[in-house]
Tab-separated table of C-alpha atoms in Angstrom:
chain	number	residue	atom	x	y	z
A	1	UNK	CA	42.069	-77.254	190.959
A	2	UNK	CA	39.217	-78.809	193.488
A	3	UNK	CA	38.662	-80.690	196.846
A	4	UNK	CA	41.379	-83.514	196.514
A	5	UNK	CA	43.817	-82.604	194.241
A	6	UNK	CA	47.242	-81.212	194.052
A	7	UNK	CA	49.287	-79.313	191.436
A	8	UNK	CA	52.879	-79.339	191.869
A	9	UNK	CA	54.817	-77.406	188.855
A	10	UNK	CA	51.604	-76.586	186.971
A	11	UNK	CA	50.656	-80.885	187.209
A	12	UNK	CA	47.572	-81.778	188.863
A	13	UNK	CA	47.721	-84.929	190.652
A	14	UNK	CA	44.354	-86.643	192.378
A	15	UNK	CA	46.550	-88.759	194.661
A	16	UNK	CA	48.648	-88.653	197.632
A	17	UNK	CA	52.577	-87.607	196.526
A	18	UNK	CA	56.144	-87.636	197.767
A	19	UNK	CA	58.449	-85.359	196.411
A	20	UNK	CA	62.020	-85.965	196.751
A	21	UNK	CA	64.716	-84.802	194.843
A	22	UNK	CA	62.886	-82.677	192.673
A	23	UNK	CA	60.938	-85.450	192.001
A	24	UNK	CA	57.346	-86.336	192.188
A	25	UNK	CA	55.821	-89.599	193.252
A	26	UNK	CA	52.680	-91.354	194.052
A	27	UNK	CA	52.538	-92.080	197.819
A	28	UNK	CA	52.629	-95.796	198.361
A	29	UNK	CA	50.274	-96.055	201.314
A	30	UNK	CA	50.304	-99.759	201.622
A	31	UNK	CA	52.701	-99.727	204.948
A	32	UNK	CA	50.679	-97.610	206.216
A	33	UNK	CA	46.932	-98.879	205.953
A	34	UNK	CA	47.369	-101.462	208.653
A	35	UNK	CA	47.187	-98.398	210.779
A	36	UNK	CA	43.545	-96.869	209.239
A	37	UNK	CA	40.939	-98.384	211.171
A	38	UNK	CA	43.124	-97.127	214.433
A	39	UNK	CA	43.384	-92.838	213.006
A	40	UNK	CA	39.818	-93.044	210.728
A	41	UNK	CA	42.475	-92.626	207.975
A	42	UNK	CA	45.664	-93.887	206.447
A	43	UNK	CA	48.403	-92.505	208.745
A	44	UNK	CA	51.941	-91.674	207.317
A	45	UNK	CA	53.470	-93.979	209.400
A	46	UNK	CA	57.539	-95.079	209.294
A	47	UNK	CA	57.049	-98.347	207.078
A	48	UNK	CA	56.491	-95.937	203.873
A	49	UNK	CA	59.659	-95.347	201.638
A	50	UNK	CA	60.061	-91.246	203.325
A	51	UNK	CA	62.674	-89.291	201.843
A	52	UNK	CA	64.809	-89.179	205.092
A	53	UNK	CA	67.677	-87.458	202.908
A	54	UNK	CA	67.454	-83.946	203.100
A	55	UNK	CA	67.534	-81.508	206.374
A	56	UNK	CA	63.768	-80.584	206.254
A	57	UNK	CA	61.057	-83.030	205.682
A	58	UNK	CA	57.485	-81.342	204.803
A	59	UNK	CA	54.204	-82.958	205.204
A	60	UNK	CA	51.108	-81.982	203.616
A	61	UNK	CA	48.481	-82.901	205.985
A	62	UNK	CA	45.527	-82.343	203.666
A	63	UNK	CA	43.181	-78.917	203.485
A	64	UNK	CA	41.864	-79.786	206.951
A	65	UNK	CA	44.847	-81.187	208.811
A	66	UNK	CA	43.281	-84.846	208.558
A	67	UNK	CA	46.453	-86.694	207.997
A	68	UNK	CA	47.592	-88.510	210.583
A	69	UNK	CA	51.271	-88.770	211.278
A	70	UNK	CA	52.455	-91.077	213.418
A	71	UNK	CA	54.974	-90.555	216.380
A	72	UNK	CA	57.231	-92.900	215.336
A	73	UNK	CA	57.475	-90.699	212.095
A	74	UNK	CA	57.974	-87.553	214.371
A	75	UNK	CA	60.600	-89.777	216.700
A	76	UNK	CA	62.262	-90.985	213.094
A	77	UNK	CA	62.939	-87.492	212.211
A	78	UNK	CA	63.983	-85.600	215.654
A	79	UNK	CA	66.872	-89.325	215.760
A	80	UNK	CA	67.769	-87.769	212.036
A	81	UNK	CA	67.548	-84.185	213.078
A	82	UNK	CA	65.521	-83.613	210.060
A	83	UNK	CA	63.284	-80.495	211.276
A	84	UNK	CA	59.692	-81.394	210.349
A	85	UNK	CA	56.146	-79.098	210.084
């Protein structure tokens, strides 16, 4: 595995993913890239299809952290009481 990839159950994926369920996904950013020119990057922001259904919600913010989340995201899941890190 290198810079910009992720393996999840021995697959390697080059491209953002949402798990949910047990199952993986590619991360449909569009929602969100309205928001890049404002973080430097494509923030996870609340108009992207997040699994909202279980009682943790875990996101990978990249090997250095760069991910932005947005604090309607954060706001979205303390409403939910969905514990996030």
């Amino acid at each position: 595995m290198k810079f910009g990839e992720i393996e999840v159950e021995d697959e390697c994926y080059t491209h953002d993913v949402v798990i949910d369920g047990g199952k993986v996904r590619k991360r449909k950013k569009g929602p969100s890239k309205q928001f890049r020119e404002k973080f430097g990057h494509t923030p996870l922001s609340a108009g992207e299809k997040i699994p909202w259904g279980g009682q943790r919600l875990i996101i990978g913010t990249g090997a250095h952290g760069a991910l932005p989340v947005m604090d309607e995201v954060l706001a979205e899941a303390k409403r939910m009481d969905v514990i996030t890190r």
